[in-house]
Amino acid sequence: MPEPLDLLRTAYPDLTEVLSSLSAGEGWQPTGCAGWTPVDLGFHLLSDARRALVALNTPASGPADTTAVDYWRSWRPPAPDDEDELWSTRVAASVQGGFGAVQRRYAEASAAVVVAAGRVAPDAVVRTQGSTLTVADLLSTLVVEAAVHHLDLVLHLDRPGPGAAPLAEVRRVLEGLLGGPLPASWDGVTAARRGTGREPLTAADRAEIGTAAERFPLFG
């Protein structure tokens, strides 16, 4: 299994390349996040890269209190009419100076995260969002977030999706949350999209997964 740093070195540059390739007009196309455009999603990704930089420079004492899988357990889907996050993200994105500024700042921040991640021991413990976890587990969360949002970004655009290795990490985390394997017939994209609720489970999926299907989406 690839090391988390190697996965990050694939996931972040691939996502940066796609985001940077979009034109100003494409910045307002729909994405796989309902109601979100690439401008909104790009700012969300920029915020996550900046959070990663803070986390990598925020050492924590004592053992980690969460893992790459448990990190996602606290996620709860927003209510159907809850648009607070969308609008706060859009407002924040709007003061960045345009889509081009978001693209450039994400490229800079994501490249800095990859460099910073290579300078910290994988077993070092850091703090983020009220939890402590090892650097290796932090990097896994960043890879999963990047791969899933990479799929969101390209859903309606003619651009390449995330690589097989980052998608395999998404699957590993989803199976950890489920406590068992996802259907073998699902490829990496299907696992990521159905496991996070971006595609509905089919009747055949539900028959194979059984009662655990009620726990989907596993995170979103």
C-alpha positions in Angstrom: 0.0 0.0 0.0 1.4 3.4 -0.9 2.6 5.7 1.9 0.2 8.6 2.7 2.9 11.1 1.6 3.2 9.4 -1.8 -0.6 9.5 -2.1 -0.6 13.2 -1.3 2.1 13.8 -3.9 -0.3 12.3 -6.5 -3.6 13.7 -5.3 -2.7 17.3 -4.7 -0.8 18.0 -8.0 -3.5 16.2 -10.0 -6.2 18.3 -8.4 -4.2 21.4 -8.9 -3.7 20.7 -12.6 -7.4 20.2 -13.2 -8.5 23.2 -11.2 -5.8 25.4 -12.8 -7.0 24.3 -16.3 -10.5 25.6 -15.9 -11.5 28.8 -17.7 -13.3 31.7 -16.1 -16.5 30.5 -17.7 -16.1 26.9 -16.5 -15.7 28.3 -13.0 -19.4 28.8 -12.9 -20.5 25.3 -14.1 -22.2 22.9 -11.8 -20.1 20.3 -9.8 -20.8 17.1 -8.0 -21.6 19.2 -4.9 -25.2 20.3 -5.2 -25.4 24.0 -5.6 -21.6 24.5 -5.7 -19.6 25.8 -8.7 -15.8 25.2 -9.2 -15.3 28.7 -7.8 -17.0 27.6 -4.5 -15.3 24.3 -4.5 -11.9 25.8 -5.3 -12.2 28.1 -2.3 -13.2 25.2 -0.1 -10.2 23.3 -1.3 -8.0 26.3 -0.6 -9.3 26.5 2.9 -8.6 22.8 3.4 -5.0 23.3 2.2 -4.4 26.2 4.5 -5.8 24.1 7.4 -3.4 21.4 6.5 -0.5 23.8 6.7 -1.6 24.9 10.2 -2.1 21.3 11.3 1.4 20.2 10.1 2.9 23.0 12.2 0.7 22.4 15.3 2.4 19.5 17.2 0.3 17.9 19.9 1.5 16.1 23.0 0.4 12.7 24.0 -1.1 9.9 21.8 -3.4 10.6 18.9 -7.1 10.5 19.8 -8.4 9.8 16.3 -7.4 7.9 13.1 -7.7 8.3 9.4 -11.0 6.4 9.5 -12.4 7.8 12.8 -11.8 11.3 11.6 -14.8 11.0 9.3 -17.2 9.5 11.9 -18.3 12.9 13.2 -19.5 14.0 9.8 -23.2 14.5 9.5 -25.1 15.3 6.3 -26.6 18.8 6.2 -30.3 19.2 6.3 -31.9 19.4 2.9 -32.6 23.1 3.3 -29.4 24.1 5.0 -27.5 26.4 2.7 -25.4 28.1 5.3 -22.1 26.5 4.3 -22.7 27.1 0.6 -23.4 30.8 1.0 -20.6 31.5 3.5 -18.2 29.8 1.1 -19.5 31.7 -1.9 -19.2 35.0 0.0 -15.7 34.2 1.1 -14.7 33.1 -2.5 -16.2 36.3 -3.9 -13.7 38.5 -2.2 -10.6 36.6 -3.4 -10.3 38.6 -6.6 -11.9 36.2 -9.1 -11.5 32.6 -10.0 -8.0 33.1 -11.2 -6.9 34.2 -7.8 -8.5 31.2 -6.2 -6.7 28.9 -8.7 -3.3 30.5 -8.1 -3.7 30.5 -4.3 -4.8 26.9 -4.2 -1.8 25.9 -6.4 0.6 27.7 -4.0 -1.0 26.4 -0.8 -1.3 22.8 -2.0 2.3 22.7 -3.2 3.4 24.1 0.2 1.4 21.4 2.0 3.3 18.6 0.0 6.6 20.2 1.0 5.6 20.7 4.6 4.3 17.1 4.9 7.6 15.7 3.7 9.4 17.5 6.6 7.4 16.0 9.4 7.7 12.4 10.7 4.8 10.3 9.7 4.3 9.2 13.3 4.4 12.7 14.8 1.1 13.8 16.4 -0.5 17.0 15.3 -3.8 18.8 16.0 -6.6 19.8 13.7 -10.3 20.6 14.2 -10.2 19.7 17.9 -8.6 16.3 17.3 -5.1 14.9 17.4 -3.8 12.4 14.9 -0.6 11.2 13.4 0.8 13.0 10.4 0.3 9.8 8.3 -3.4 9.8 9.3 -3.7 13.5 8.6 -2.3 13.0 5.1 -4.8 10.2 4.5 -7.7 12.6 5.4 -6.3 15.2 3.0 -5.9 12.6 0.2 -9.5 11.4 0.7 -10.9 15.0 0.7 -8.9 15.8 -2.5 -9.9 12.7 -4.4 -13.6 13.0 -3.6 -13.7 16.7 -4.5 -11.7 16.0 -7.6 -14.5 13.8 -8.7 -17.0 16.5 -7.8 -15.0 19.1 -9.8 -14.9 17.0 -13.1 -18.4 15.5 -13.0 -19.7 17.9 -15.6 -16.4 18.8 -17.2 -14.2 17.1 -19.7 -11.2 16.7 -17.4 -9.4 13.7 -16.0 -10.4 12.4 -12.6 -8.3 11.4 -9.6 -5.7 8.6 -9.9 -6.3 5.0 -8.9 -4.2 5.1 -5.8 -6.0 8.1 -4.1 -9.3 6.4 -5.0 -8.1 3.2 -3.4 -7.4 5.2 -0.2 -11.0 6.5 -0.3 -12.2 3.0 -0.6 -10.0 1.8 2.3 -11.5 4.5 4.6 -15.1 3.8 3.5 -14.6 0.1 4.2 -13.2 1.0 7.6 -16.3 3.1 8.3 -18.6 0.3 7.1 -16.7 -2.4 9.0 -16.6 -4.6 5.9 -15.9 -4.6 2.2 -17.8 -2.6 -0.4 -19.3 -4.5 -3.3 -16.4 -6.0 -5.4 -18.2 -4.8 -8.6 -17.7 -1.2 -7.6 -14.7 0.5 -9.2 -12.9 3.3 -7.4 -15.1 6.0 -8.8 -18.3 4.2 -8.0 -17.1 3.4 -4.5 -16.3 7.0 -3.8 -19.5 8.4 -5.2 -21.9 5.8 -3.7 -20.0 5.6 -0.4 -20.4 9.4 0.1 -24.0 9.6 -1.1 -23.2 11.3 -4.4 -24.9 8.4 -6.2 -27.8 6.4 -4.8 -27.4 2.7 -4.0 -29.1 0.4 -6.4 -31.5 -2.4 -5.4 -28.7 -4.8 -6.2 -26.3 -2.8 -3.9 -28.8 -2.9 -1.1 -29.3 -6.6 -1.5 -25.5 -7.3 -1.4 -24.7 -4.8 1.5 -27.7 -5.9 3.6 -28.9 -3.9 6.6 -25.6 -1.9 6.6 -27.0 -0.1 3.6 -29.0 2.1 6.0 -25.8 3.6 7.2 -25.1 5.2 3.8 -23.7 7.7 3.1 -20.7 6.8 5.2 -19.5 10.4 4.9 -20.0 13.1 2.5 
